[in-house]
Coordinates of C-alpha atoms in Angstrom, one line a residue:
M1 CA 99.8 102.9 115.6
A2 CA 98.7 103.8 117.0
S3 CA 100.4 103.1 117.0
S4 CA 100.7 102.8 117.0
F5 CA 98.8 102.4 117.1
L6 CA 96.5 100.3 115.5
L7 CA 93.5 99.0 117.3
S8 CA 90.8 96.5 116.3
T9 CA 87.4 97.9 115.7
Q10 CA 85.7 94.5 116.1
S11 CA 83.2 94.2 118.9
P12 CA 80.5 91.8 120.3
F13 CA 78.1 93.9 118.1
A14 CA 79.2 91.6 115.3
V15 CA 77.3 88.7 116.9
F16 CA 74.2 90.9 117.2
L17 CA 74.4 91.9 113.5
F18 CA 74.8 88.2 112.3
F19 CA 71.8 86.9 114.1
S20 CA 69.5 89.8 113.8
L21 CA 69.4 91.0 110.3
F22 CA 66.6 89.0 108.9
M23 CA 68.7 85.8 109.7
V24 CA 70.1 85.9 106.2
G25 CA 73.2 86.9 104.4
T26 CA 76.5 87.7 106.1
T27 CA 77.6 90.8 107.5
S28 CA 81.0 91.8 108.6
I29 CA 82.6 93.9 111.4
H30 CA 85.2 96.0 109.6
G31 CA 88.3 93.9 109.0
A32 CA 86.6 90.7 109.7
G33 CA 84.1 90.1 107.0
A34 CA 83.3 87.0 104.9
S35 CA 84.2 87.0 101.3
A36 CA 81.5 87.9 98.9
S37 CA 81.5 84.4 97.4
S38 CA 80.7 82.9 100.7
I39 CA 77.3 84.8 101.2
P40 CA 74.6 82.2 101.0
V41 CA 71.4 82.7 98.8
F42 CA 68.2 82.1 100.7
A43 CA 65.6 83.4 98.2
I44 CA 65.3 81.5 95.0
N45 CA 62.5 83.3 93.4
A46 CA 63.1 86.4 91.3
T47 CA 62.3 89.7 93.0
E48 CA 59.4 91.7 91.8
N49 CA 61.3 94.8 92.6
K50 CA 62.9 95.5 89.2
D51 CA 64.3 98.9 90.4
E52 CA 66.8 97.1 92.7
V53 CA 68.1 94.9 89.8
E54 CA 68.4 97.9 87.5
A55 CA 70.2 100.0 90.1
L56 CA 72.8 97.3 90.5
L57 CA 73.2 96.4 86.8
N58 CA 73.5 100.1 85.8
W59 CA 76.2 100.6 88.5
K60 CA 78.0 97.5 87.2
S61 CA 78.1 98.9 83.7
T62 CA 80.2 101.9 84.9
L63 CA 82.8 99.9 86.6
D64 CA 86.2 98.8 84.9
N65 CA 86.4 95.7 82.8
R66 CA 88.0 93.7 85.3
S67 CA 85.3 94.5 87.9
Q68 CA 82.6 93.7 85.5
A69 CA 84.1 90.4 84.9
L70 CA 84.2 89.7 88.6
L71 CA 80.5 90.4 88.7
S72 CA 79.7 88.2 85.8
S73 CA 76.8 86.5 87.7
W74 CA 75.1 89.9 87.8
Q75 CA 72.6 89.2 85.1
G76 CA 69.0 88.4 84.8
N77 CA 66.2 89.6 87.1
N78 CA 67.0 87.7 90.2
P79 CA 69.5 89.7 92.4
C80 CA 69.4 87.0 95.1
R81 CA 71.9 85.0 92.8
F82 CA 74.2 87.9 92.3
T83 CA 77.7 87.6 93.7
G84 CA 77.9 89.3 97.0
V85 CA 74.1 89.9 97.4
A86 CA 71.8 88.2 99.9
C87 CA 68.0 88.8 100.0
D88 CA 65.4 88.5 102.7
Y89 CA 62.6 85.9 102.6
H90 CA 60.6 88.2 100.4
G91 CA 63.3 88.3 97.7
A92 CA 64.2 91.8 98.4
I93 CA 67.9 92.9 98.6
A94 CA 68.9 93.0 102.2
H95 CA 72.8 92.7 102.2
V96 CA 75.4 93.7 99.7
N97 CA 79.0 92.5 100.6
L98 CA 81.6 93.1 97.9
S99 CA 84.5 93.3 100.2
S100 CA 88.2 92.5 99.0
L101 CA 87.3 92.3 95.2
S102 CA 89.6 95.2 94.1
L103 CA 86.7 96.8 92.4
G104 CA 87.5 99.9 90.4
G105 CA 84.9 102.6 89.6
T106 CA 82.8 105.2 91.4
L107 CA 79.6 105.3 93.3
D108 CA 78.2 108.2 91.2
C109 CA 75.8 106.0 89.1
L110 CA 74.7 103.7 92.0
D111 CA 71.1 104.8 92.6
F112 CA 70.7 104.3 96.3
S113 CA 67.1 105.5 96.3
R114 CA 66.2 102.1 94.7
L115 CA 67.9 100.1 97.4
T116 CA 66.0 101.4 100.4
G117 CA 65.6 97.8 101.8
V118 CA 69.4 97.3 102.2
V119 CA 70.4 96.6 105.8
S120 CA 74.2 96.2 105.4
F121 CA 76.5 97.5 102.6
D122 CA 80.2 96.5 102.5
L123 CA 82.5 97.8 100.0
S124 CA 85.6 97.6 102.0
N125 CA 89.1 96.9 100.6
N126 CA 88.3 98.0 97.2
L127 CA 89.6 100.7 94.7
I128 CA 86.4 102.8 94.5
H129 CA 87.2 106.5 93.8
G130 CA 85.1 109.6 93.5
S131 CA 82.9 111.2 96.2
I132 CA 80.3 109.6 98.5
P133 CA 77.0 110.6 96.8
S134 CA 74.5 112.4 99.0
S135 CA 71.8 109.9 97.7
I136 CA 73.3 107.4 100.2
G137 CA 71.1 109.0 102.7
N138 CA 68.1 107.1 101.1
L139 CA 69.3 103.9 102.7
S140 CA 66.8 104.3 105.6
K141 CA 67.1 100.8 106.9
L142 CA 71.0 100.7 106.8
N143 CA 72.6 99.6 109.9
Y144 CA 76.1 98.6 108.6
L145 CA 78.2 100.7 106.2
D146 CA 81.8 99.9 105.4
L147 CA 83.7 101.8 102.7
C148 CA 87.2 101.6 104.0
P149 CA 89.8 101.3 102.6
N150 CA 89.1 102.7 99.2
K151 CA 90.2 105.9 97.3
L152 CA 87.1 108.0 98.1
F153 CA 87.6 111.8 98.3
G154 CA 85.6 114.9 98.9
N155 CA 83.3 115.7 101.9
I156 CA 81.3 113.4 104.1
P157 CA 77.8 114.3 102.9
A158 CA 75.5 115.8 105.3
S159 CA 72.8 113.3 104.2
I160 CA 74.7 110.6 106.2
G161 CA 72.6 112.0 109.2
M162 CA 69.6 110.6 107.6
L163 CA 70.8 107.0 108.3
G164 CA 68.9 106.8 111.5
S165 CA 69.2 103.0 112.0
L166 CA 73.1 103.0 111.4
H167 CA 75.1 101.1 114.0
S168 CA 78.3 100.8 112.3
L169 CA 79.9 103.5 110.0
Y170 CA 83.5 102.9 108.6
L171 CA 84.9 105.5 106.3
C172 CA 88.6 104.9 107.1
E173 CA 91.7 104.9 104.9
N174 CA 90.3 107.0 102.1
Q175 CA 91.1 110.5 101.0
L176 CA 88.1 112.3 102.5
S177 CA 88.5 116.0 103.3
G178 CA 86.5 118.7 105.0
P179 CA 84.8 118.6 108.4
I180 CA 82.7 116.0 110.2
P181 CA 79.1 117.1 109.4
S182 CA 77.2 118.2 112.4
A183 CA 74.3 116.0 111.2
I184 CA 76.3 113.0 112.2
G185 CA 74.8 113.8 115.7
R186 CA 71.5 112.4 114.5
L187 CA 73.0 109.0 114.2
T188 CA 71.9 108.2 117.9
S189 CA 72.0 104.4 117.4
L190 CA 75.6 104.5 116.2
I191 CA 78.0 102.0 118.1
E192 CA 81.1 102.1 115.9
L193 CA 82.5 105.1 114.0
D194 CA 85.8 105.0 112.2
L195 CA 87.0 108.1 110.2
S196 CA 90.7 107.4 110.6
E197 CA 93.4 107.9 108.0
N198 CA 91.9 110.5 105.9
T199 CA 92.5 114.3 105.4
L200 CA 89.6 115.4 107.3
T201 CA 89.8 118.9 108.9
G202 CA 88.0 121.2 111.3
S203 CA 86.8 120.4 114.8
I204 CA 84.8 117.6 116.3
P205 CA 81.2 119.0 116.3
P206 CA 79.5 119.4 119.7
S207 CA 76.6 117.2 118.2
I208 CA 79.0 114.4 118.7
G209 CA 77.7 114.4 122.3
N210 CA 74.3 112.9 121.1
L211 CA 76.0 109.6 120.2
T212 CA 75.5 108.0 123.7
S213 CA 75.6 104.5 122.3
L214 CA 79.0 104.9 120.7
S215 CA 81.5 102.4 121.8
F216 CA 84.4 102.9 119.2
F217 CA 85.4 106.3 118.0
E218 CA 88.5 106.2 115.6
L219 CA 89.8 109.6 114.4
F220 CA 93.5 109.0 114.1
Q221 CA 95.7 110.4 111.4
N222 CA 93.6 113.2 110.0
E223 CA 94.1 117.0 110.2
F224 CA 91.5 117.8 112.8
S225 CA 92.1 120.9 114.9
G226 CA 90.7 122.8 117.8
P227 CA 90.0 121.7 121.2
I228 CA 88.5 118.2 122.1
P229 CA 85.0 119.3 123.1
S230 CA 83.7 118.8 126.6
E231 CA 80.7 117.0 125.1
I232 CA 83.1 114.0 124.5
G233 CA 82.2 113.2 128.2
S234 CA 78.7 112.4 127.3
L235 CA 79.7 109.4 125.4
N236 CA 79.6 107.2 128.4
S237 CA 79.5 104.0 126.3
L238 CA 82.9 104.6 124.7
V239 CA 85.3 101.8 125.0
V240 CA 87.9 103.1 122.4
L241 CA 88.6 106.7 121.8
N242 CA 91.6 107.4 119.4
P243 CA 92.1 110.9 118.1
A244 CA 95.9 110.5 117.7
G245 CA 97.9 112.0 115.0
N246 CA 96.0 115.2 114.4
Q247 CA 96.3 118.8 115.4
F248 CA 94.0 119.1 118.4
T249 CA 94.9 121.9 120.8
G250 CA 93.9 123.0 124.4
S251 CA 93.8 120.6 127.3
I252 CA 92.2 117.3 128.1
P253 CA 88.5 118.1 129.0
R254 CA 87.8 117.2 132.6
S255 CA 84.6 115.5 131.4
I256 CA 86.8 112.7 130.2
G257 CA 86.4 111.2 133.7
N258 CA 82.8 110.3 132.8
L259 CA 84.1 107.6 130.4
T260 CA 84.3 104.9 132.9
N261 CA 84.0 102.1 130.4
L262 CA 87.0 103.5 128.4
S263 CA 89.7 100.8 127.9
T264 CA 91.8 102.6 125.1
L265 CA 92.6 106.3 125.0
F266 CA 95.0 107.4 122.5
L267 CA 95.7 111.2 122.4
E268 CA 99.3 111.0 121.0
Q269 CA 100.8 113.2 118.3
N270 CA 98.7 116.3 118.8
A271 CA 99.4 119.7 120.2
L272 CA 97.5 119.3 123.4
S273 CA 98.8 121.1 126.4
G274 CA 98.2 121.8 130.0
S275 CA 98.3 119.5 133.0
I276 CA 96.9 116.0 133.1
P277 CA 93.6 116.2 134.8
S278 CA 93.0 114.3 138.0
E279 CA 89.8 113.0 136.6
I280 CA 91.9 110.5 134.4
G281 CA 92.1 108.4 137.6
S282 CA 88.4 107.6 137.3
L283 CA 89.1 105.5 134.3
A284 CA 89.6 102.4 136.1
N285 CA 89.0 100.1 133.1
L286 CA 91.8 101.7 131.1
T287 CA 94.4 99.3 129.7
Q288 CA 95.9 101.4 126.9
L289 CA 96.8 105.1 127.4
S290 CA 98.9 107.3 125.2
L291 CA 99.6 110.9 125.9
A292 CA 102.9 111.0 123.9
D293 CA 104.2 113.6 121.6
N294 CA 102.1 116.6 123.0
K295 CA 102.9 119.6 125.1
F296 CA 101.7 118.5 128.5
F297 CA 103.4 119.9 131.4
G298 CA 103.4 119.6 135.2
S299 CA 103.4 116.6 137.5
L300 CA 101.1 113.6 137.0
P301 CA 98.2 113.7 139.4
S302 CA 98.3 111.3 142.3
E303 CA 95.1 109.8 141.0
F304 CA 97.2 108.4 138.1
N305 CA 98.2 105.6 140.5
M306 CA 94.6 104.3 140.2
L307 CA 95.3 103.1 136.7
T308 CA 96.3 99.5 137.7
R309 CA 95.2 97.7 134.7
L310 CA 97.4 99.4 132.1
T311 CA 99.3 97.2 129.5
I312 CA 100.3 100.2 127.5
L313 CA 101.4 103.7 128.9
H314 CA 103.0 106.2 126.6
L315 CA 104.1 109.6 128.0
F316 CA 107.3 110.4 125.9
N317 CA 108.0 113.7 124.4
N318 CA 106.2 116.1 126.6
E319 CA 107.3 118.6 129.4
L320 CA 106.1 116.5 132.2
E321 CA 107.9 116.7 135.6
G322 CA 107.8 115.2 139.1
E323 CA 108.0 111.5 139.7
L324 CA 106.8 108.7 137.6
P325 CA 103.7 106.9 138.9
E326 CA 104.7 104.6 141.8
D327 CA 102.0 102.0 141.1
V328 CA 102.4 101.9 137.3
C329 CA 102.7 98.2 137.3
L330 CA 100.9 97.4 140.4
G331 CA 98.3 95.4 138.4
G332 CA 101.1 93.3 137.0
S333 CA 99.9 93.8 133.4
L334 CA 102.2 96.5 132.0
R335 CA 104.0 95.6 128.8
Y336 CA 105.0 98.8 127.1
F337 CA 106.0 101.8 129.2
T338 CA 107.6 104.9 127.6
A339 CA 108.3 108.2 129.4
G340 CA 111.4 109.5 127.6
N341 CA 112.2 113.1 126.7
N342 CA 110.5 114.7 129.7
H343 CA 111.7 116.2 133.1
F344 CA 110.8 113.3 135.4
T345 CA 112.9 113.2 138.6
G346 CA 113.1 110.8 141.5
P347 CA 113.5 107.0 141.6
I348 CA 112.4 104.4 139.3
P349 CA 108.8 103.2 140.4
T350 CA 109.2 100.3 142.8
S351 CA 106.5 98.4 141.0
L352 CA 108.7 98.1 138.0
K353 CA 111.2 95.8 139.7
N354 CA 108.8 92.8 139.7
C355 CA 107.0 93.8 136.5
S356 CA 107.7 90.6 134.7
T357 CA 105.4 91.4 131.8
L358 CA 107.4 94.2 130.5
I359 CA 108.3 94.0 126.7
R360 CA 109.5 97.6 125.9
L361 CA 110.7 100.2 128.4
R362 CA 112.0 103.7 127.4
L363 CA 112.9 106.2 130.2
Q364 CA 115.7 108.0 128.5
R365 CA 116.5 111.9 128.8
N366 CA 115.0 112.5 132.1
Q367 CA 116.6 113.2 135.6
L368 CA 115.8 109.8 137.3
T369 CA 117.9 108.7 140.1
G370 CA 118.7 105.4 142.0
N371 CA 120.8 102.3 142.0
I372 CA 120.4 100.5 138.7
A373 CA 121.1 97.1 140.3
E374 CA 118.4 97.5 142.9
A375 CA 115.7 99.2 140.8
F376 CA 115.4 96.5 138.0
G377 CA 114.6 92.8 138.2
I378 CA 114.4 90.0 135.7
Y379 CA 112.1 90.5 132.7
P380 CA 111.7 87.2 130.6
Y381 CA 109.8 89.1 127.8
L382 CA 111.8 92.4 127.6
Y383 CA 113.3 93.0 124.2
F384 CA 114.2 96.8 124.4
I385 CA 115.2 99.0 127.3
D386 CA 116.6 102.6 127.1
L387 CA 117.7 104.2 130.3
S388 CA 120.1 106.7 128.8
S389 CA 120.8 110.3 130.0
N390 CA 119.5 110.0 133.6
H391 CA 121.4 110.1 136.9
L392 CA 121.4 106.4 137.7
N393 CA 124.2 104.9 139.6
G394 CA 125.3 101.6 140.8
E395 CA 126.8 98.5 139.0
L396 CA 125.6 96.4 136.1
S397 CA 123.8 93.5 137.5
W398 CA 123.9 89.8 136.5
K399 CA 120.1 90.0 136.2
W400 CA 120.3 91.4 132.6
E401 CA 121.7 88.0 131.5
H402 CA 118.3 86.4 132.4
C403 CA 116.4 88.9 130.1
R404 CA 116.6 86.2 127.3
N405 CA 114.8 88.1 124.7
L406 CA 116.8 91.4 125.1
T407 CA 117.9 92.8 121.8
S408 CA 118.7 96.4 122.9
L409 CA 120.3 97.4 126.2
I410 CA 121.0 101.3 126.3
I411 CA 122.3 102.7 129.6
S412 CA 124.6 105.4 128.3
N413 CA 125.1 108.8 129.9
N414 CA 124.5 107.9 133.5
N415 CA 126.9 107.3 136.5
I416 CA 127.2 103.6 136.2
S417 CA 130.4 102.2 137.7
G418 CA 132.1 98.8 138.1
E419 CA 133.1 96.4 135.4
I420 CA 131.2 95.0 132.5
P421 CA 130.0 91.5 133.6
A422 CA 131.5 88.7 131.6
I423 CA 127.9 87.1 131.7
F424 CA 126.8 89.7 129.3
G425 CA 128.3 87.5 126.6
R426 CA 125.4 85.0 127.2
M427 CA 122.8 87.6 126.0
R428 CA 122.6 85.9 122.7
Q429 CA 119.7 87.9 121.3
L430 CA 121.5 91.3 121.9
Q431 CA 121.9 93.5 118.8
L432 CA 122.6 96.8 120.4
L433 CA 124.8 97.4 123.5
N434 CA 125.4 101.1 124.5
L435 CA 127.1 101.6 127.8
S436 CA 128.9 104.8 126.8
S437 CA 129.5 107.9 129.0
N438 CA 129.6 106.2 132.3
N439 CA 132.3 105.4 134.9
L440 CA 132.9 101.8 133.8
R441 CA 136.4 100.4 134.4
G442 CA 138.1 97.0 134.0
E443 CA 138.7 95.4 130.8
I444 CA 136.4 94.5 127.8
P445 CA 135.2 90.9 128.5
R446 CA 136.3 88.6 125.7
E447 CA 133.0 86.9 126.3
L448 CA 131.4 89.6 124.3
G449 CA 132.7 87.9 121.2
S450 CA 130.0 85.4 121.7
L451 CA 127.3 87.9 120.9
S452 CA 126.8 86.7 117.3
M453 CA 123.8 89.0 116.6
L454 CA 125.5 92.2 117.9
L455 CA 125.3 95.1 115.4
E456 CA 126.4 98.0 117.5
L457 CA 128.7 98.1 120.4
D458 CA 129.4 101.5 122.1
L459 CA 131.6 101.6 125.3
S460 CA 133.0 105.1 124.6
N461 CA 133.7 107.8 127.3
N462 CA 134.5 105.4 130.2
S463 CA 137.6 104.4 132.1
I464 CA 138.1 100.9 130.4
L465 CA 141.6 99.7 130.0
G466 CA 143.5 96.6 128.8
N467 CA 143.6 95.3 125.4
V468 CA 140.7 94.8 122.8
P469 CA 140.0 91.2 122.9
T470 CA 140.7 89.3 119.7
E471 CA 137.3 87.7 120.0
I472 CA 135.7 90.9 118.9
G473 CA 136.7 89.8 115.4
L474 CA 134.0 87.0 115.6
L475 CA 131.3 89.7 115.5
S476 CA 130.7 89.4 111.7
H477 CA 127.4 91.3 111.7
M478 CA 128.6 94.3 113.7
T479 CA 128.1 97.5 111.9
H480 CA 129.3 100.2 114.5
L481 CA 132.1 99.8 117.2
N482 CA 133.0 102.8 119.3
L483 CA 135.6 102.4 122.0
A484 CA 136.7 106.1 122.0
S485 CA 137.9 108.1 125.0
N486 CA 139.0 105.2 127.3
N487 CA 142.3 103.9 128.4
V488 CA 142.4 100.8 126.1
S489 CA 146.1 100.0 125.3
G490 CA 148.3 97.3 123.4
L491 CA 147.8 96.7 119.7
I492 CA 144.8 97.2 117.5
P493 CA 143.8 93.6 116.8
V494 CA 144.2 92.4 113.2
Q495 CA 141.0 90.3 113.8
L496 CA 138.9 93.6 113.3
G497 CA 139.5 92.9 109.7
S498 CA 137.1 90.0 110.0
C499 CA 134.2 92.3 110.9
K500 CA 133.3 92.6 107.3
S501 CA 129.9 94.5 108.1
L502 CA 131.7 97.4 109.8
L503 CA 130.5 100.9 108.7
S504 CA 132.1 102.9 111.4
L505 CA 135.0 102.2 113.8
N506 CA 136.1 104.7 116.4
L507 CA 139.3 103.9 118.5
S508 CA 140.3 107.5 119.1
R509 CA 141.6 109.0 122.4
N510 CA 143.0 105.7 123.7
K511 CA 146.6 104.4 124.3
F512 CA 147.0 102.1 121.3
Q513 CA 150.5 101.2 120.2
R514 CA 151.8 101.2 116.6
S515 CA 149.9 101.7 113.5
I516 CA 146.5 100.6 112.3
P517 CA 147.0 97.0 111.0
P518 CA 146.4 96.7 107.2
E519 CA 143.9 93.9 107.8
I520 CA 141.3 96.7 108.7
G521 CA 141.2 97.2 104.9
N522 CA 139.2 93.9 104.6
T523 CA 136.2 95.8 106.0
K524 CA 135.3 96.8 102.5
V525 CA 132.0 98.7 103.6
L526 CA 133.9 100.8 106.2
E527 CA 132.9 104.5 105.8
F528 CA 134.2 106.1 109.0
L529 CA 137.6 105.3 110.8
I530 CA 138.5 107.5 113.6

């Protein structure tokens, strides 16, 4: 995603960094840094610290030829005029920002022991490979370190714990392996920690509980295992916690209820199990919650209804049962709600009927009940809805026509009755319409021929009768048409030959007369004809 999940790691701390670090240079919160060429030079006198100059020039000489050309300004004895370098008023190097230059080489020959005055070091979005040298622990004044994304591999050195002034640590999108060193618990000033998208293993060390100032903790897409430690509940400054896409096991620690500042909690794609703790209802500021793709079971606690600020709620692919949270959209902010592939029973939550903010809704493969015409309202932003494989009844409503952005409407395998409304032909953005395996009757509306963007139409396993309207031939982009197991009669329209994008056509188990018209051969990409 994260993710979906993909979450921004920027924070108000960027403002603090900009104005506090000697009031010189330019620092960057990860993903929002200034280009190296934009860093101003405040000191014009050559530094007396020749060690700093030698450290940078020696490192430059080990980079590839293209990188050395990009750093052509790195010459002489005044590093304050070097590209990507800013100095304090004493002429000492304070900031190094070489972000997004595609530099190639390693850090092996960069002598960090000669750069002890550096406050921020940004090598993000480059092609640096090799390991992180343990000498990085010599940067005693460092409060900002960004090395992602690069091609670094090997372990995170334990010496990282010597960077006691560090506020922001970004090591994401590399190939780092091994465990998180327990020494990371010494970084008590740390506010932002991003270790995502590596191949890190092992468990989260209990020492993580020392990082009480931590606001952003990103661990997604690694190979971490073991339980989420209860010490995580000590991080009461956390705003974002994202350990998604790992191999964590065990239950959600009840101490999670201490994280009252948390706005984003992504636990998806792990092997977590057990029931959802009632303490999760204490997270009143939560706006994004994903528990999907785990092994959670049991009913959702009643305290779940206290989460009224949610914009994202993902519960799909678990073993959850009982009813969906009644107040899931009570706050009127819910945009993405997925609870498919569980064992939920009972009615659709009443708060969903007027949830006009909905963009994506997936409740498929549960045992939900109720009248579909009464349970759902009008959603001006909705583009995808899947209600398939439930026990919903009632008739298709005119309301769907007012969901102007709807591209996918899937209500298959329910107990829907009545006819297909002709106004469905006005749903001009519709690309997928699946009403199969219901109790629909009546004829196929000829108005469906107006759905010029339609790619898939599945009306199979119903009680539809009458002829196939010739207007179906207007659906030139349609790739799959399934009308099987109905009572459709008459002739197979020759106009189907105009559906030149058809890959599959299923007309089986109906009451068609005569043979298949030769014009069907005009669908030159047709792979399946049944």
